[in-house]
Coordinates of C-alpha atoms in Angstrom, one line a residue:
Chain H
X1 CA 10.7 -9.3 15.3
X2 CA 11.7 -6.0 13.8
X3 CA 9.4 -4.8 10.8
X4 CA 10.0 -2.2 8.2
X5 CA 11.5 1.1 9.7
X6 CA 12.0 4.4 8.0
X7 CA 13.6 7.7 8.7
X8 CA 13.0 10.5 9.1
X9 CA 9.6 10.0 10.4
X10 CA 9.3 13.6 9.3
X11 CA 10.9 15.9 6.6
X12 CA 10.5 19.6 5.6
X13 CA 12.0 21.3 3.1
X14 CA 11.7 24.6 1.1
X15 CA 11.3 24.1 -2.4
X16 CA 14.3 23.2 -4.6
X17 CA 15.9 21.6 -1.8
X18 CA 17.7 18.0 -2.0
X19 CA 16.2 14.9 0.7
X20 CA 17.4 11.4 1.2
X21 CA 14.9 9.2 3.3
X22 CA 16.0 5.8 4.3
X23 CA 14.4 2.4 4.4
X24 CA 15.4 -0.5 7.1
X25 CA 13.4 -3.8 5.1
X26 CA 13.2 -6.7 7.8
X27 CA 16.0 -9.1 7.6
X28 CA 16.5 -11.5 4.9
X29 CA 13.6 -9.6 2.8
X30 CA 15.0 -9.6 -0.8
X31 CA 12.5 -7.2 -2.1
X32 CA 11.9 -3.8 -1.6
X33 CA 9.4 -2.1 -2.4
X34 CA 8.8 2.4 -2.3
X35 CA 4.9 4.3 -3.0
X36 CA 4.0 7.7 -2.7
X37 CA 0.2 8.4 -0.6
X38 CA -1.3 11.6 -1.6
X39 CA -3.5 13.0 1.1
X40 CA -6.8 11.2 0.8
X41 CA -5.3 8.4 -2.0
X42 CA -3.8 5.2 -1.7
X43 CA -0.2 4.5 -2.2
X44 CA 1.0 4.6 -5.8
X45 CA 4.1 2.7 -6.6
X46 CA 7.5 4.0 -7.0
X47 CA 10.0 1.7 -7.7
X48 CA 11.1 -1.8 -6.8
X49 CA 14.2 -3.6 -6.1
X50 CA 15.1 -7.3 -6.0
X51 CA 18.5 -7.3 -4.1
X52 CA 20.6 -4.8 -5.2
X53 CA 19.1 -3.8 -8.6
X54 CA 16.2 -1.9 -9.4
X55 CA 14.1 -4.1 -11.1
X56 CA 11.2 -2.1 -11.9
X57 CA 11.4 1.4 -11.6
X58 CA 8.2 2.7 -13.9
X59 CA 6.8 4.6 -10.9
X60 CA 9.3 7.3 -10.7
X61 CA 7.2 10.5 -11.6
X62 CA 10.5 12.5 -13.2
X63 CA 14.6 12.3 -13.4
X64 CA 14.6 14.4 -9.9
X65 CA 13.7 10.9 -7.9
X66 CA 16.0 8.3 -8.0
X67 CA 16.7 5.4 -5.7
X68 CA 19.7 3.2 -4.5
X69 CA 20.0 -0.3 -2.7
X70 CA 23.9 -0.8 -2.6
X71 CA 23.7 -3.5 -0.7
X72 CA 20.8 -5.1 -0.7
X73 CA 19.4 -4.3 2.4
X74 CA 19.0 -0.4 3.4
X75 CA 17.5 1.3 0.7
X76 CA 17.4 5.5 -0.1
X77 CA 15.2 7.4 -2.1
X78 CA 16.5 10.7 -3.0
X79 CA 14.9 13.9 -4.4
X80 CA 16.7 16.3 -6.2
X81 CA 15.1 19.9 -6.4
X82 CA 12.2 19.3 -4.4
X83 CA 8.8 20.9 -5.4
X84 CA 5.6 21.6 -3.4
X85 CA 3.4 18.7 -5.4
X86 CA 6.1 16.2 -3.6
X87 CA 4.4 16.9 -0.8
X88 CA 3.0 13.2 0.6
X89 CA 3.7 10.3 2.8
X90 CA 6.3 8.0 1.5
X91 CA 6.1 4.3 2.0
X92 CA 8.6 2.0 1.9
X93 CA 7.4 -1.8 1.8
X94 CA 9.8 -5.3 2.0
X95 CA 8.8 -8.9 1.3
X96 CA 10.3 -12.1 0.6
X97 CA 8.7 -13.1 -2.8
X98 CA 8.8 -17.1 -1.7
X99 CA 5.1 -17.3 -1.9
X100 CA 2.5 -16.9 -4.3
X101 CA 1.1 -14.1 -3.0
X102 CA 3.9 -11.8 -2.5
X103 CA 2.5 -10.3 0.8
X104 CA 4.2 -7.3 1.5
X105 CA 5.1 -5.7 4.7
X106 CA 5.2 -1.6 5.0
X107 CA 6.9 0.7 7.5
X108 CA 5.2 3.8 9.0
X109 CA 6.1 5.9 6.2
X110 CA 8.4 9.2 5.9
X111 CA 5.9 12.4 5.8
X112 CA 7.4 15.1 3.3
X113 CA 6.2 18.5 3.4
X114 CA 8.0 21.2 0.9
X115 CA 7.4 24.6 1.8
Chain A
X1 CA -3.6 -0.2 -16.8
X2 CA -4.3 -1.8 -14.0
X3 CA -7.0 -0.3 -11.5
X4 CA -8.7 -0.3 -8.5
X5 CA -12.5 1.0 -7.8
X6 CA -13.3 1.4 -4.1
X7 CA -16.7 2.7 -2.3
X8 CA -16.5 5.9 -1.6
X9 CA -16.5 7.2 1.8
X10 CA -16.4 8.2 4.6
X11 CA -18.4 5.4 6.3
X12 CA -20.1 6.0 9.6
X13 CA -21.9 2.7 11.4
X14 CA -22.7 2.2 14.7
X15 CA -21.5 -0.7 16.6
X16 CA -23.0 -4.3 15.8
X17 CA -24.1 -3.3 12.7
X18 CA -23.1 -4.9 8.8
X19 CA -20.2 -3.7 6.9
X20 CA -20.0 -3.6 3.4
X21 CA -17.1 -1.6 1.4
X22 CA -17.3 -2.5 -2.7
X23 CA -14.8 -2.9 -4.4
X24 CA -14.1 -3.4 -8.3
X25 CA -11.0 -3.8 -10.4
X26 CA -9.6 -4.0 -13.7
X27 CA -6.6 -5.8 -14.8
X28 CA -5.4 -7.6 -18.2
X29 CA -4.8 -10.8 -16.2
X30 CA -5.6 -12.8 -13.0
X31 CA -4.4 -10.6 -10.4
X32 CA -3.8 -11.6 -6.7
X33 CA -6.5 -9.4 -4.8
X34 CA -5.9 -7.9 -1.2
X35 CA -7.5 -5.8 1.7
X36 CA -5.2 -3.7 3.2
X37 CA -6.0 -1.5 6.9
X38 CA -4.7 1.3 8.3
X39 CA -5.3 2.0 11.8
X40 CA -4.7 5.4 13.5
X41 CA -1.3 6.0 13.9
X42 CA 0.1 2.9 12.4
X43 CA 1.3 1.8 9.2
X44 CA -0.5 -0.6 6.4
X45 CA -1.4 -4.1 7.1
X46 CA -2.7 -6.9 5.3
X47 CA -6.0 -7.6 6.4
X48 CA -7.2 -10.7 4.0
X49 CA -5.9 -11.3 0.3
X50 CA -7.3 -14.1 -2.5
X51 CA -5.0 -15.5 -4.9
X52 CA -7.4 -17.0 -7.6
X53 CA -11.3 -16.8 -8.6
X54 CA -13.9 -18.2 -5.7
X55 CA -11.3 -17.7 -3.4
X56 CA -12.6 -16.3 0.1
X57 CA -10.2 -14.5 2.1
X58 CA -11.0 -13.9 5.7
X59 CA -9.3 -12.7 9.1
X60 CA -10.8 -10.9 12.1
X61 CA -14.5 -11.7 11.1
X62 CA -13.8 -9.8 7.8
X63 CA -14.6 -11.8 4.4
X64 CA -14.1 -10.5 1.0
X65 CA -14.8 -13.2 -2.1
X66 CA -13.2 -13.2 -5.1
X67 CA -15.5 -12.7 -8.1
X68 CA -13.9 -12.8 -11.3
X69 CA -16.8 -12.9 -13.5
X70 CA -18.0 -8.9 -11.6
X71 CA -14.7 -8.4 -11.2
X72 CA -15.1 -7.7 -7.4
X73 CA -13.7 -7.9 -4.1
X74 CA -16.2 -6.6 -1.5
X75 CA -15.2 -6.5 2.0
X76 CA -17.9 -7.8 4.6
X77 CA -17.8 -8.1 8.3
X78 CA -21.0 -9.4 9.9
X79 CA -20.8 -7.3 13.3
X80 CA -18.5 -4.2 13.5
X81 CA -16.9 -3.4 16.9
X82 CA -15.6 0.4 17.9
X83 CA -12.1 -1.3 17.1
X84 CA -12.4 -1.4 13.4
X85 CA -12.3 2.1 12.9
X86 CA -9.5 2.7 10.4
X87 CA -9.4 3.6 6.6
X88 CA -9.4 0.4 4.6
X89 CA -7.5 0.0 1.1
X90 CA -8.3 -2.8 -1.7
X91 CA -5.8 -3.5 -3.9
X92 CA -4.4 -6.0 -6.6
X93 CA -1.2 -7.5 -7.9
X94 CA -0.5 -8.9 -10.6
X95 CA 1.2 -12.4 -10.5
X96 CA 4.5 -11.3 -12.9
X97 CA 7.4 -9.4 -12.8
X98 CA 7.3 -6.8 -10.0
X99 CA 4.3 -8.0 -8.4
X100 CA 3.7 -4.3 -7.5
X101 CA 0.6 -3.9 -5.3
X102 CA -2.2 -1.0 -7.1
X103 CA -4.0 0.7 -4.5
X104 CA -7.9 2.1 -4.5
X105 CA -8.0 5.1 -2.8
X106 CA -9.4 3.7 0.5
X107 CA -12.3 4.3 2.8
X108 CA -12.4 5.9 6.1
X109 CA -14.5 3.6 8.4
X110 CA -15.9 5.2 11.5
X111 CA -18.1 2.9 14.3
X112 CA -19.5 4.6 17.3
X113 CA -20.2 3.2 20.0

């Protein structure tokens, strides 16, 4: 079946620029999951939603990220006034939450560069 | 907070020979533990995870054993093939609310031939 996709595969921007990148869960995954990967790091968590709402959104490094999940499905995080340190790959992960481990499957990332 | 301690690399065997990555964590309570790997050109995968202490995860002749009382979660495979070259990624979650996966910083395996 279909996993996680993401677009663009590829984004750059100049600095102070806005970007949306988009998240396609696989079907009937309630939660969503976005990280940021630094070159050479692991992912760090973003935000996460459960349906529609954000449920945990501790991750978010500053007011210029924000995220929506209107429907449940498709999720968008945005970036208001981009700046060169948002450089990095972002990740977008989905899962169903109906076991006890919570495995969670990611997409191929979006790769952000901001001149 | 919680945290994740991985080996650092990168890591350069030659086929057949024993893998070892270390791992160590901290976390304020019993976290699920996981191995994640990341091919060449693909995205991240779950390789093996453990859900409680003595647990032994394993999957494609990788093992990793859940240690509680080191606080571990070493990843072993007995006989590495030219196929395992990827960066590999321990991480934890914990069992409440967001169940939000934190990552070590991963190691960059290399096997030559």
């Amino acid at each position: 079946g279909a996993g996680v996709s993401q677009t663009p595969s590829n984004k750059v921007t100049e600095k102070g620029k806005y970007v949306e990148l988009r998240c396609d869960p696989i079907s009937g995954h309630t939660a969503l999951y976005w990280y940021r990967q630094s070159l050479g790091q692991g992912p760090e968590f973003l935000i996460y939603f459960q349906g529609t709402g954000a449920a945990d959104d501790s991750g978010l490094p500053n007011d210029r990220f924000f995220a929506v999940r209107p429907e449940g499905s498709v999720s968008t995080l945005k970036i208001q006034r981009t700046e060169r340190g948002d450089s990095a790959v972002y990740l977008c992960a989905s899962s169903r939450r109906d076991t006890s481990y919570n495995e969670q499957f990611f997409g191929p990332g979006t790769r952000l560069t901001v001149l | 907070g919680d945290s994740v301690t991985q080996m650092e690399g990168p890591v350069t065997l030659s086929e057949e020979a024993f893998l070892t990555i270390n791992c160590t964590y901290t976390a304020t309570g019993y976290p699920s533990l996981f191995w994640y790997v990341q091919y060449p050109g693909e995205g991240l995968q779950l390789l093996l995870k453990a859900t409680k202490a003595d647990d032994k995860g394993s999957n494609k002749g990788f093992e990793a054993t859940y240690r509680k009382e080191t606080t571990s979660f070493h990843l072993e495979k007995g006989s590495v093939q030219v196929s395992d070259s990827a960066v590999y990624f321990c991480a934890l979650s914990d069992r409440q609310g967001a169940q939000k996966l934190v990552f070590g910083q991963g190691t960059r395996l290399t096997i030559n031939p």
